[in-house]
Short mmCIF file of C-alpha atoms in Angstrom, two decimals:
data_model
loop_
_atom_site.label_atom_id
_atom_site.label_comp_id
_atom_site.label_asym_id
_atom_site.label_seq_id
_atom_site.Cartn_x
_atom_site.Cartn_y
_atom_site.Cartn_z
CA MET A 10 -0.05 -0.05 -0.18
CA ASP A 11 3.07 2.10 0.74
CA PHE A 12 3.90 2.01 -3.12
CA ILE A 13 0.64 2.62 -4.38
CA PHE A 14 0.32 5.85 -1.84
CA LYS A 15 3.61 7.16 -2.92
CA LEU A 16 3.15 6.78 -6.04
CA PHE A 17 -0.14 8.32 -6.52
CA ILE A 18 0.06 10.92 -3.49
CA LYS A 19 3.29 13.68 -3.79
CA ASP A 20 5.05 14.10 -0.26
CA TYR A 21 3.03 10.77 0.51
CA ASP A 22 4.68 10.69 4.21
CA ASN A 23 4.15 14.15 5.43
CA VAL A 24 0.40 13.49 6.74
CA SER A 25 0.21 16.00 9.53
CA ASP A 26 -0.01 18.19 6.04
CA VAL A 27 -3.74 19.51 5.75
CA THR A 28 -3.00 18.82 1.61
CA VAL A 29 -1.37 15.60 1.83
CA ARG A 30 -4.61 14.36 3.88
CA ASN A 31 -7.12 15.48 1.45
CA ARG A 32 -4.51 13.78 -1.89
CA TYR A 33 -5.28 10.66 0.71
CA GLY A 34 -9.20 10.99 0.57
CA LYS A 35 -9.07 12.33 -2.62
CA LEU A 36 -7.78 8.98 -4.07
CA ALA A 37 -9.39 6.92 -1.95
CA GLY A 38 -12.62 8.21 -3.50
CA ILE A 39 -11.72 7.65 -6.95
CA VAL A 40 -10.40 3.92 -5.86
CA GLY A 41 -14.01 3.29 -4.35
CA ILE A 42 -16.97 5.45 -6.76
CA ILE A 43 -14.63 3.31 -10.06
CA SER A 44 -14.19 -0.23 -8.18
CA ASN A 45 -17.84 0.24 -6.84
CA LEU A 46 -19.46 0.95 -10.46
CA ILE A 47 -17.86 -1.54 -12.00
CA LEU A 48 -19.12 -4.21 -9.56
CA ALA A 49 -22.57 -2.90 -9.48
CA GLY A 50 -23.03 -2.33 -12.86
CA ALA A 51 -21.87 -6.34 -13.20
CA LYS A 52 -23.56 -7.76 -10.76
CA TYR A 53 -26.67 -5.84 -11.57
CA LEU A 54 -26.16 -7.51 -14.88
CA VAL A 55 -25.89 -11.00 -13.59
CA GLY A 56 -28.42 -10.83 -11.25
CA THR A 57 -31.35 -9.39 -13.91
CA LEU A 58 -30.18 -12.67 -16.32
CA SER A 59 -30.04 -15.19 -13.80
CA GLY A 60 -33.38 -13.76 -11.68
CA SER A 61 -31.47 -13.52 -8.26
CA ILE A 62 -32.28 -11.38 -5.89
CA ALA A 63 -29.16 -11.65 -4.05
CA ILE A 64 -27.00 -10.79 -6.29
CA ILE A 65 -28.54 -7.65 -7.40
CA ALA A 66 -29.01 -6.65 -3.53
CA ASP A 67 -25.05 -7.43 -4.01
CA GLY A 68 -24.77 -4.97 -6.60
CA VAL A 69 -27.25 -2.00 -5.32
CA ASN A 70 -24.75 -2.62 -2.44
CA ASN A 71 -22.21 -1.57 -4.30
CA LEU A 72 -23.75 1.09 -5.87
CA SER A 73 -24.76 2.60 -2.91
CA ASP A 74 -20.52 2.20 -1.35
CA ALA A 75 -19.65 3.98 -5.09
CA SER A 76 -22.53 6.72 -3.70
CA SER A 77 -20.53 6.66 -0.27
CA SER A 78 -17.33 7.23 -2.16
CA VAL A 79 -18.72 10.90 -3.86
CA ILE A 80 -19.33 11.54 -0.36
CA THR A 81 -16.09 10.52 1.13
CA LEU A 82 -14.68 12.93 -1.67
CA LEU A 83 -16.54 15.62 -1.17
CA GLY A 84 -16.05 15.67 2.46
CA PHE A 85 -12.49 15.87 2.61
CA LYS A 86 -12.72 18.55 0.15
CA LEU A 87 -14.32 20.80 2.10
CA ALA A 88 -12.75 19.77 5.42
CA SER A 89 -9.51 20.49 3.89
CA LEU A 90 -11.32 24.68 3.35
CA PRO A 91 -9.13 26.82 5.90
CA GLU A 92 -10.18 29.11 8.68
CA ASP A 93 -13.09 31.77 8.36
CA LYS A 94 -14.95 34.50 10.75
CA GLU A 95 -17.86 31.69 11.19
CA HIS A 96 -15.64 29.06 12.08
CA PRO A 97 -12.08 30.22 13.07
CA TYR A 98 -11.16 25.98 14.13
CA GLY A 99 -11.96 25.10 10.43
CA HIS A 100 -14.08 22.81 9.15
CA ALA A 101 -12.22 19.54 9.41
CA ARG A 102 -15.26 18.16 11.39
CA ILE A 103 -17.71 18.19 7.60
CA GLU A 104 -15.32 14.64 7.38
CA TYR A 105 -17.41 13.31 10.30
CA ILE A 106 -20.37 14.18 9.11
CA ALA A 107 -20.25 12.86 5.03
CA GLY A 108 -19.15 10.01 7.29
CA MET A 109 -22.72 9.96 8.72
CA ILE A 110 -24.45 10.90 6.03
CA VAL A 111 -22.38 7.78 4.49
CA SER A 112 -23.91 5.28 7.17
CA MET A 113 -27.72 6.52 6.53
CA ILE A 114 -27.18 5.87 3.13
CA ILE A 115 -25.73 2.42 4.08
CA MET A 116 -28.99 1.91 6.35
CA LEU A 117 -32.05 2.94 3.56
CA VAL A 118 -30.03 0.63 1.17
CA GLY A 119 -30.46 -2.26 3.47
CA PHE A 120 -33.76 -1.95 4.62
CA GLU A 121 -35.35 -1.45 1.25
CA LEU A 122 -33.34 -4.64 0.13
CA GLY A 123 -34.37 -6.82 3.16
CA LYS A 124 -37.96 -5.81 1.47
CA GLU A 125 -37.51 -7.22 -1.55
CA ALA A 126 -35.75 -10.38 0.16
CA VAL A 127 -38.23 -11.02 2.24
CA GLN A 128 -40.88 -11.05 -0.50
CA LYS A 129 -38.40 -13.27 -3.02
CA ILE A 130 -38.73 -15.95 1.13
CA PHE A 131 -42.73 -15.97 0.23
CA ASP A 132 -42.63 -16.14 -4.20
CA PRO A 133 -39.58 -17.78 -4.53
CA GLU A 134 -37.95 -17.83 -8.18
CA PRO A 135 -35.41 -20.12 -9.48
CA VAL A 136 -32.63 -19.04 -10.13
CA ALA A 137 -30.49 -19.38 -13.19
CA PHE A 138 -27.64 -20.59 -12.38
CA GLY A 139 -24.25 -19.94 -15.21
CA TRP A 140 -20.60 -19.94 -14.61
CA ASN A 141 -20.67 -16.38 -14.96
CA LEU A 142 -22.19 -15.65 -12.01
CA VAL A 143 -19.43 -17.42 -10.12
CA ILE A 144 -16.60 -15.68 -12.01
CA VAL A 145 -18.45 -11.95 -11.12
CA LEU A 146 -18.41 -13.02 -7.30
CA VAL A 147 -15.10 -14.23 -6.87
CA LEU A 148 -13.50 -11.32 -8.86
CA SER A 149 -15.88 -9.37 -6.45
CA ILE A 150 -15.05 -10.81 -3.12
CA ALA A 151 -11.36 -10.31 -4.30
CA VAL A 152 -11.60 -6.68 -5.41
CA LYS A 153 -13.55 -5.89 -1.63
CA ILE A 154 -10.93 -7.13 -0.53
CA GLY A 155 -8.44 -5.10 -2.04
CA GLN A 156 -10.52 -2.21 -1.16
CA MET A 157 -10.74 -3.33 2.51
CA ALA A 158 -6.47 -3.38 2.57
CA PHE A 159 -6.40 -0.06 0.61
CA TYR A 160 -8.95 1.54 2.52
CA ILE A 161 -7.63 0.82 6.21
CA SER A 162 -3.96 1.69 6.14
CA ALA A 163 -4.93 4.70 4.38
CA GLY A 164 -7.42 5.56 7.34
CA LYS A 165 -4.55 4.49 9.92
CA LYS A 166 -1.88 6.58 7.85
CA ILE A 167 -3.96 9.59 7.64
CA ASN A 168 -5.30 8.66 11.58
CA SER A 169 -9.43 9.24 9.57
CA LEU A 170 -11.83 7.55 11.37
CA THR A 171 -14.60 7.64 7.73
CA LEU A 172 -11.47 5.83 5.94
CA ILE A 173 -11.28 3.02 8.23
CA ALA A 174 -15.30 2.55 9.01
CA THR A 175 -15.11 2.84 4.98
CA GLY A 176 -12.47 -0.42 5.22
CA THR A 177 -14.79 -1.58 7.88
CA ASP A 178 -17.82 -1.74 5.37
CA SER A 179 -15.85 -3.62 2.44
CA ARG A 180 -14.94 -6.26 4.48
CA ASN A 181 -18.41 -6.97 5.31
CA ASP A 182 -19.23 -6.69 1.77
CA VAL A 183 -16.76 -9.80 1.48
CA ILE A 184 -18.98 -11.50 3.99
CA ALA A 185 -21.90 -11.11 1.88
CA THR A 186 -20.59 -11.48 -1.27
CA PHE A 187 -19.47 -15.15 -0.39
CA ALA A 188 -22.94 -15.57 1.59
CA VAL A 189 -24.35 -14.78 -1.50
CA LEU A 190 -22.07 -17.29 -3.67
CA ALA A 191 -22.67 -19.98 -1.13
CA GLY A 192 -26.24 -19.69 -1.86
CA VAL A 193 -26.17 -19.78 -5.65
CA LEU A 194 -23.96 -22.57 -5.70
CA THR A 195 -26.15 -24.70 -2.60
CA GLU A 196 -29.71 -23.69 -4.79
CA GLU A 197 -27.94 -24.97 -7.96
CA PHE A 198 -26.02 -28.74 -6.49
CA LEU A 199 -28.29 -29.08 -3.90
CA ASN A 200 -31.77 -27.39 -5.27
CA LEU A 201 -32.51 -25.12 -2.28
CA LYS A 202 -34.54 -22.13 -2.83
CA ILE A 203 -32.05 -20.28 -0.26
CA ASP A 204 -31.77 -17.04 -2.79
CA GLY A 205 -33.94 -14.92 -0.84
CA TYR A 206 -32.43 -16.07 2.71
CA MET A 207 -29.33 -14.88 1.46
CA GLY A 208 -30.60 -11.45 0.03
CA LEU A 209 -32.11 -11.05 3.56
CA LEU A 210 -28.49 -12.06 5.22
CA VAL A 211 -27.04 -9.97 2.85
CA ALA A 212 -29.64 -6.93 4.27
CA ALA A 213 -28.82 -7.07 7.07
CA PHE A 214 -25.09 -7.16 7.26
CA ILE A 215 -25.94 -3.34 5.35
CA LEU A 216 -27.88 -2.42 8.14
CA TRP A 217 -25.64 -3.67 10.59
CA SER A 218 -22.89 -1.93 8.80
CA GLY A 219 -25.09 1.43 8.17
CA PHE A 220 -25.92 1.00 12.05
CA SER A 221 -21.68 0.68 13.21
CA LEU A 222 -20.86 3.83 11.09
CA THR A 223 -23.27 6.05 12.50
CA LYS A 224 -22.10 5.11 15.56
CA GLU A 225 -18.37 5.58 14.96
CA THR A 226 -18.97 9.07 12.94
CA ILE A 227 -21.46 10.26 15.42
CA SER A 228 -19.43 9.96 18.61
CA PRO A 229 -16.38 12.55 17.38
CA LEU A 230 -19.45 15.25 17.04
CA LEU A 231 -20.57 14.36 20.46
CA GLY A 232 -17.20 15.35 22.16
CA GLU A 233 -15.70 11.91 22.45
CA ALA A 234 -12.62 11.07 25.20
CA PRO A 235 -9.62 11.47 23.76
CA SER A 236 -7.24 8.44 22.80
CA LYS A 237 -5.10 6.42 25.07
CA ASP A 238 -2.15 7.19 23.21
CA LEU A 239 -2.33 11.02 23.66
CA LEU A 240 -3.19 11.02 27.13
CA LYS A 241 -0.04 8.94 27.76
CA GLY A 242 2.10 11.19 24.81
CA VAL A 243 0.85 13.80 27.22
CA GLU A 244 1.84 12.35 30.43
CA GLU A 245 5.18 11.60 28.72
CA ILE A 246 6.12 15.19 27.76
CA ILE A 247 5.02 16.66 30.92
CA GLY A 248 6.28 14.57 33.28
CA SER A 249 10.20 14.68 31.23
CA TYR A 250 10.85 17.88 33.41
CA GLU A 251 12.83 17.45 36.57
CA GLY A 252 10.72 20.79 37.48
CA ILE A 253 7.42 19.34 37.31
CA ILE A 254 5.44 18.73 40.11
CA GLY A 255 2.60 17.11 38.77
CA TYR A 256 -0.34 18.24 36.33
CA HIS A 257 -3.85 18.59 36.76
CA ASP A 258 -7.17 19.93 34.60
CA LEU A 259 -6.42 17.97 30.82
CA VAL A 260 -8.61 19.39 28.78
CA VAL A 261 -9.10 18.13 25.01
CA HIS A 262 -11.15 19.25 22.32
CA ASN A 263 -11.05 17.81 18.80
CA TYR A 264 -12.43 19.92 15.96
CA GLY A 265 -11.46 17.32 13.27
CA ALA A 266 -8.49 15.78 11.62
CA GLY A 267 -5.43 17.79 12.63
CA LYS A 268 -7.28 20.23 14.51
CA THR A 269 -7.13 18.77 17.96
CA PHE A 270 -6.82 21.27 21.40
CA VAL A 271 -5.31 20.81 24.61
CA SER A 272 -4.57 22.86 27.77
CA VAL A 273 -3.43 22.11 30.90
CA HIS A 274 -2.90 23.51 34.58
CA ILE A 275 1.11 22.62 35.75
CA GLU A 276 2.10 22.98 38.40
CA VAL A 277 5.66 24.06 39.39
CA ASP A 278 7.36 24.83 42.38
CA GLY A 279 6.38 28.54 43.67
CA LYS A 280 9.86 29.67 44.95
CA THR A 281 11.48 28.84 41.53
CA ASP A 282 12.24 31.51 39.61
CA ILE A 283 9.30 32.66 37.57
CA MET A 284 10.77 33.14 34.01
CA LYS A 285 12.68 29.67 34.51
CA SER A 286 9.29 28.40 34.61
CA HIS A 287 7.31 29.72 32.16
CA ASP A 288 10.28 28.79 29.52
CA MET A 289 9.56 25.32 30.68
CA ILE A 290 6.22 25.57 29.62
CA ASP A 291 6.92 26.93 26.84
CA ASP A 292 8.76 24.25 25.95
CA ILE A 293 6.51 21.56 26.85
CA GLU A 294 3.82 23.24 24.69
CA TRP A 295 6.08 23.64 21.38
CA ARG A 296 6.51 19.40 22.25
CA LEU A 297 3.05 18.98 22.63
CA HIS A 298 2.10 20.23 19.54
CA LYS A 299 5.13 19.25 17.16
CA GLU A 300 5.37 15.29 19.40
CA LEU A 301 1.69 14.43 19.38
CA ASN A 302 0.01 17.28 16.49
CA VAL A 303 -2.07 19.38 19.05
CA PHE A 304 -2.27 22.91 19.83
CA ALA A 305 -1.68 23.61 23.48
CA THR A 306 -2.17 25.69 26.15
CA GLY A 307 -0.12 25.08 29.13
CA HIS A 308 -1.23 27.05 32.26
CA MET A 309 1.63 27.69 34.88
CA ASP A 310 0.18 26.71 38.75
CA PRO A 311 2.85 27.78 41.33
CA VAL A 312 2.54 25.43 44.45
CA ASP A 313 3.75 26.48 47.57
CA ARG A 314 5.35 23.74 49.11
CA THR A 315 7.25 25.72 52.30
CA ASN A 316 3.74 25.26 54.47
CA PRO A 317 4.28 23.31 57.54
CA ASP A 318 0.46 21.78 57.05
CA ARG A 319 0.34 20.81 53.11
CA GLU A 320 2.31 17.43 54.29
CA SER A 321 -0.28 16.67 57.75
CA ILE A 322 -3.11 17.95 54.72
CA SER A 323 -2.37 15.54 52.45
CA GLU A 324 -1.77 12.64 54.51
CA ILE A 325 -5.11 13.51 55.24
CA LEU A 326 -6.66 13.59 52.08
CA GLU A 327 -4.61 10.34 50.83
CA SER A 328 -6.10 8.48 53.63
CA LYS A 329 -9.70 9.50 52.83
CA ILE A 330 -9.43 9.23 49.55
CA SER A 331 -8.15 5.23 49.46
CA GLU A 332 -11.89 3.90 51.56
CA MET A 333 -14.15 5.82 48.51
CA GLU A 334 -14.37 3.59 45.54
CA GLY A 335 -13.93 5.47 42.25
CA VAL A 336 -12.38 8.37 43.60
CA LEU A 337 -9.30 8.80 42.27
CA ASP A 338 -6.55 11.74 43.49
CA PHE A 339 -6.54 15.26 44.56
CA HIS A 340 -4.56 17.89 43.46
CA ASP A 341 -3.88 21.61 43.00
CA LEU A 342 -3.85 21.58 47.36
CA ARG A 343 -3.70 25.37 48.14
CA ILE A 344 -3.40 26.77 51.70
CA VAL A 345 -4.52 30.50 52.17
CA PRO A 346 -4.14 31.94 55.13
CA GLY A 347 -6.55 34.85 56.74
CA ASP A 348 -7.38 36.63 59.82
CA SER A 349 -10.24 34.31 60.97
CA HIS A 350 -9.79 31.26 58.88
CA THR A 351 -7.62 29.41 56.88
CA ASN A 352 -8.96 27.97 52.96
CA VAL A 353 -7.85 24.61 52.57
CA ILE A 354 -8.55 24.79 48.21
CA PHE A 355 -7.74 21.51 46.28
CA ASP A 356 -9.36 19.94 42.91
CA VAL A 357 -10.76 15.94 43.53
CA LEU A 358 -10.16 13.42 40.50
CA LEU A 359 -13.76 11.37 39.88
CA SER A 360 -13.40 8.10 37.54
CA PRO A 361 -15.98 8.65 34.81
CA ASP A 362 -18.19 5.28 36.55
CA CYS A 363 -17.60 6.90 40.51
CA LYS A 364 -20.59 5.86 42.11
CA THR A 365 -19.38 7.61 45.19
CA CYS A 366 -21.64 11.08 45.10
CA GLN A 367 -20.29 14.10 45.69
CA ASP A 368 -21.81 15.38 48.70
CA GLU A 369 -20.55 12.74 50.11
CA ILE A 370 -17.18 12.95 49.46
CA THR A 371 -17.20 16.91 50.79
CA GLU A 372 -18.18 15.77 54.02
CA LEU A 373 -15.93 12.81 54.29
CA LEU A 374 -12.45 15.15 53.10
CA CYS A 375 -13.69 18.65 54.44
CA GLY A 376 -14.67 16.46 58.02
CA GLY A 377 -11.15 14.75 58.12
CA ILE A 378 -9.98 18.44 57.33
CA ARG A 379 -12.34 19.90 60.15
CA ALA A 380 -10.90 17.58 62.93
CA TYR A 381 -7.31 18.38 62.07
CA ASN A 382 -8.34 22.29 62.74
CA SER A 383 -11.58 23.64 63.19
CA LYS A 384 -10.65 27.18 61.77
CA TYR A 385 -9.79 25.31 58.11
CA ILE A 386 -12.49 25.62 55.85
CA CYS A 387 -12.34 23.82 52.84
CA LYS A 388 -13.23 23.82 49.29
CA ILE A 389 -13.52 21.43 46.90
CA ASN A 390 -13.46 21.42 42.74
CA TYR A 391 -14.35 18.23 40.94
CA ASP A 392 -12.97 16.86 37.83
CA VAL A 393 -14.11 13.76 35.96
CA ALA A 394 -10.92 11.77 34.37
CA TYR A 395 -10.97 10.65 30.70
CA SER A 396 -10.17 7.38 31.87
CA ALA A 397 -9.58 5.80 34.76
CA THR A 398 -5.77 4.96 35.86
#
């Protein structure tokens, strides 16, 4: 596949470049349109001549795949449009919308073919067997295997959910066409009229594929959690600096491929020279952008570790948190003395599936701090982790 990419795509390895990414999408769209139109025409012809609803259904499925390739092609083209006044973060999410439209078309086709297959089950007609049917179906399986390898390889290369999903759809087409071939051979040599059932099976595969693609494309539009690889990369880069005490409040916004924005609070020693700490934060932002292809903003949180009560309060919080299921950690501990009382301010990190209510957590943690010093008032901000660690 790399040979094909190198042959047709200029600067094919520079996948972070929007122009190169658009070339991948354009090539995938053209390959899909041409190959699926040929398959659809061949299957519709032999299906009509033989009277096989299963083969016609499989051909119509290929026609829908060709239509999907047109939408994919347009989606990549529109997604590569630059930022404008109304869309300051660009148009990269159009790729997800294109994928959602494709999945809906697939589901509609599957539903219509399912109705025709049910009619064929109750009113079966003989299929006129011919080796031309077998040849067309075998070649179709070979072409679909090639499509699957091409789409998935290109999708992984440019991190395109739409292309990977299209490759998965091609894999389903291989299974569906194999089922049609098995039905044709079974009807000819065993005299079992199962063409309608095979057509229904193909329709079910199409519906399942469309439903799966819909879930895959809607998820990033709704704002899915960042990948574990991204979280691990952020942790490794920030953790590689000796002057960093910790980090928290990591927020990731995805506006499409190549348009991921990251903000994070980074804790540094408050006694360290502010210019030195600021330079270190700048370097972290630069590395996050270069190594993870994200636009990063680091907020510097100076931490005073000289307060004599800090260690004792930390031990109290650690002890209480260890007793509560779903409560992961605390961070950003600040002790702010006042005339009549002292504010103890910190954040608590919860797992996404935490069952302990926040009121109960607040009472346990604040109660422990009050027992340590009745003049200490705790103020808690709750964060939810992207993934439990």
